[in-house]
Amino acid sequence: MNIDYIIKEELLRSFPVLVVSFLIIGLLNREGYVPLEMSGVFILSLFITAIHFSFMVWYRKKEQIENNNISFIINHILGSRSLEEKTTEIYKDKETKISSSIREHMGLLLVTILLYVAYLYASLVYKMDQIYWILLLLFIGVSLSKIIYGERKANQKDPIRLLVFYVIACAFIFVRYLVLDYPILPILKGSIILGILLIFLVLGIKWLQRKQNSDN
């Protein structure tokens, strides 16, 4: 009997999905968030795996995706557009939208968020030394720069991306302060002041760019 290659690939992928689902649900069960017996934990993780398998097979066949890389598939799902949108995009400026840059680097964004969640978990459960926060902050800064600005040189001239970078970076920092129960009011005041200054800076840059374009 010949088995469809997409079904075969997704069956192989289902094993790690089942293991990860079982571990996560088991952890939630142990902490009291999901009151289930061990058999219930396995059945629920099996159900999640079946949903994942069915969706992946259906979507890959529907979109005719031969590449089984999960990052490629996620980028394809989040970046799916109609033919009309793709045709219209040819006539747009060379500068891409911020959402397009984020979709292009969705894999890096997921890695950054997972690493950040792992750091918060280790800080809460194992009282990890907070000196590692500096290293993580550097990594987040570099990855956010790549995610928001992308590869195009034209994107570097867009001041709005600086504001987006600042807002997302502040979100990472605020979540850390809230989760680790640090005093958030001082850093909140500082971030608001700096945010207002950045808004004026961006408005000034946009005004200069508009004036330069009108002169040309």
C-alpha positions in Angstrom: 0.0 0.0 0.0 1.4 3.4 -1.0 1.2 6.1 1.7 1.0 9.7 0.7 4.4 11.4 1.4 2.6 14.3 3.2 0.7 11.9 5.5 4.0 10.0 6.2 5.8 13.2 7.1 3.1 14.4 9.3 2.8 11.0 11.0 6.5 11.3 11.9 6.0 14.8 13.1 3.1 13.6 15.3 5.4 11.7 17.6 7.3 14.7 19.0 4.0 16.7 19.1 2.5 13.9 21.2 5.5 13.9 23.6 5.5 17.6 24.0 1.7 17.8 24.5 1.9 15.0 27.1 4.7 16.8 29.0 3.0 20.2 29.0 -0.4 18.8 30.0 1.3 16.6 32.6 3.0 19.6 34.0 -0.2 21.6 34.1 -1.9 18.5 35.7 0.8 18.3 38.4 0.4 22.0 39.2 -3.4 21.6 39.5 -4.4 23.6 36.5 -5.8 20.6 34.6 -7.2 18.0 37.1 -7.0 14.8 35.2 -5.9 11.2 35.7 -2.9 10.0 33.8 -5.1 8.2 31.3 -6.9 11.5 30.7 -3.7 13.4 30.2 -2.7 10.9 27.5 -6.1 11.0 25.8 -6.1 14.8 25.8 -2.5 15.0 24.4 -3.5 12.3 21.8 -6.5 14.5 20.8 -4.3 17.6 20.4 -1.9 15.6 18.2 -4.8 14.3 16.1 -6.0 17.9 15.5 -2.5 19.0 14.6 -2.0 16.0 12.2 -5.4 16.6 10.5 -4.8 20.3 10.1 -1.3 20.0 8.7 -2.2 17.3 6.2 -5.3 19.3 5.0 -3.4 22.6 4.8 -0.3 21.2 3.0 -2.5 19.4 0.4 -4.7 22.4 0.0 -1.7 24.8 -0.6 0.4 22.1 -2.3 3.3 22.6 0.2 6.1 20.0 -0.4 8.5 21.5 2.1 7.9 19.9 5.5 9.9 22.5 7.5 7.6 23.7 10.3 9.0 27.3 10.1 8.3 27.4 6.4 4.7 26.2 7.0 4.1 28.7 9.8 5.4 31.5 7.6 3.2 30.3 4.8 0.1 30.3 7.0 0.8 33.7 8.4 1.8 35.1 5.1 -1.0 33.7 3.0 -2.5 36.3 0.7 -5.0 36.4 -2.1 -3.8 36.6 -5.7 -5.2 40.2 -5.9 -3.1 41.3 -3.0 0.1 39.6 -4.5 -0.6 41.4 -7.8 -1.2 44.7 -6.1 2.0 44.4 -4.1 4.1 44.7 -7.3 3.1 48.3 -7.7 3.8 49.3 -4.1 6.9 51.0 -2.9 10.1 49.0 -2.4 9.8 49.5 1.3 7.9 46.5 2.8 5.3 46.7 5.6 6.3 46.0 9.1 3.9 43.0 9.2 5.6 41.6 6.2 9.0 41.7 7.9 7.5 40.0 11.0 6.0 37.3 8.9 9.3 36.7 7.1 11.1 36.1 10.4 8.3 34.3 12.2 10.7 31.4 13.1 13.1 33.8 14.8 10.2 35.5 16.7 9.0 32.1 18.0 12.5 31.1 19.1 12.9 34.5 20.9 9.5 34.1 22.7 10.2 30.5 23.7 13.7 31.4 25.0 12.1 34.3 27.0 9.4 32.0 28.5 12.1 29.5 29.5 14.1 32.3 31.2 11.0 33.5 33.1 10.2 29.9 34.2 13.8 29.2 35.3 13.9 32.5 37.2 10.7 31.6 39.1 11.3 28.0 39.7 15.1 27.7 40.0 15.9 31.2 41.1 18.3 31.7 38.2 20.9 34.4 38.5 19.6 37.5 36.9 23.0 38.3 35.3 21.7 36.2 32.4 19.0 38.8 31.8 21.6 41.1 30.2 22.6 38.4 27.7 18.9 37.6 27.0 18.2 41.3 26.6 21.0 41.6 24.0 19.7 38.6 22.1 16.1 40.0 22.2 17.5 43.4 20.9 19.3 41.8 18.0 16.5 39.5 17.0 13.9 42.3 17.2 16.1 44.4 15.0 16.2 41.7 12.4 12.5 40.9 12.7 11.3 44.5 12.5 13.8 46.0 10.0 14.2 42.9 7.8 16.9 42.7 5.1 15.9 45.7 2.9 18.0 48.9 3.2 14.9 51.0 2.6 13.4 49.7 5.8 16.3 51.3 7.8 15.0 54.7 6.9 11.5 54.1 8.2 11.3 55.9 11.7 8.0 54.2 12.5 9.9 50.9 12.9 11.9 52.5 15.7 8.7 53.1 17.7 7.5 49.5 17.0 10.8 48.2 18.2 10.6 50.3 21.4 7.0 49.2 22.2 7.8 45.5 21.7 11.0 45.8 23.8 9.1 47.5 26.6 6.5 44.7 26.5 9.3 42.1 27.1 10.7 44.2 30.0 7.3 44.9 31.6 6.3 41.2 31.5 9.6 40.4 33.3 9.0 42.9 36.0 5.4 41.7 36.5 6.2 38.0 36.6 9.2 38.4 38.9 7.3 40.8 41.1 9.7 43.7 40.7 8.6 47.4 41.3 7.3 48.4 37.9 6.3 52.1 38.6 9.8 53.6 38.2 10.6 51.9 34.9 7.0 52.7 33.7 7.6 56.4 34.2 11.0 56.3 32.5 9.6 54.4 29.5 6.7 56.8 29.1 9.1 59.8 29.1 11.4 58.1 26.6 8.5 57.1 24.5 7.2 60.7 24.3 10.7 61.8 23.2 10.8 59.1 20.6 7.4 60.1 19.2 8.7 63.7 18.8 11.9 62.4 17.2 9.9 60.2 14.7 7.6 63.1 13.9 10.6 65.3 13.2 12.2 62.7 11.0 9.0 62.2 9.0 8.6 65.9 8.6 12.1 66.3 7.3 11.6 63.3 4.9 8.4 64.8 3.6 10.0 68.2 3.1 13.0 66.6 1.3 10.6 64.7 -1.0 8.6 67.8 -1.8 11.8 69.7 -2.7 12.8 67.0 -5.1 
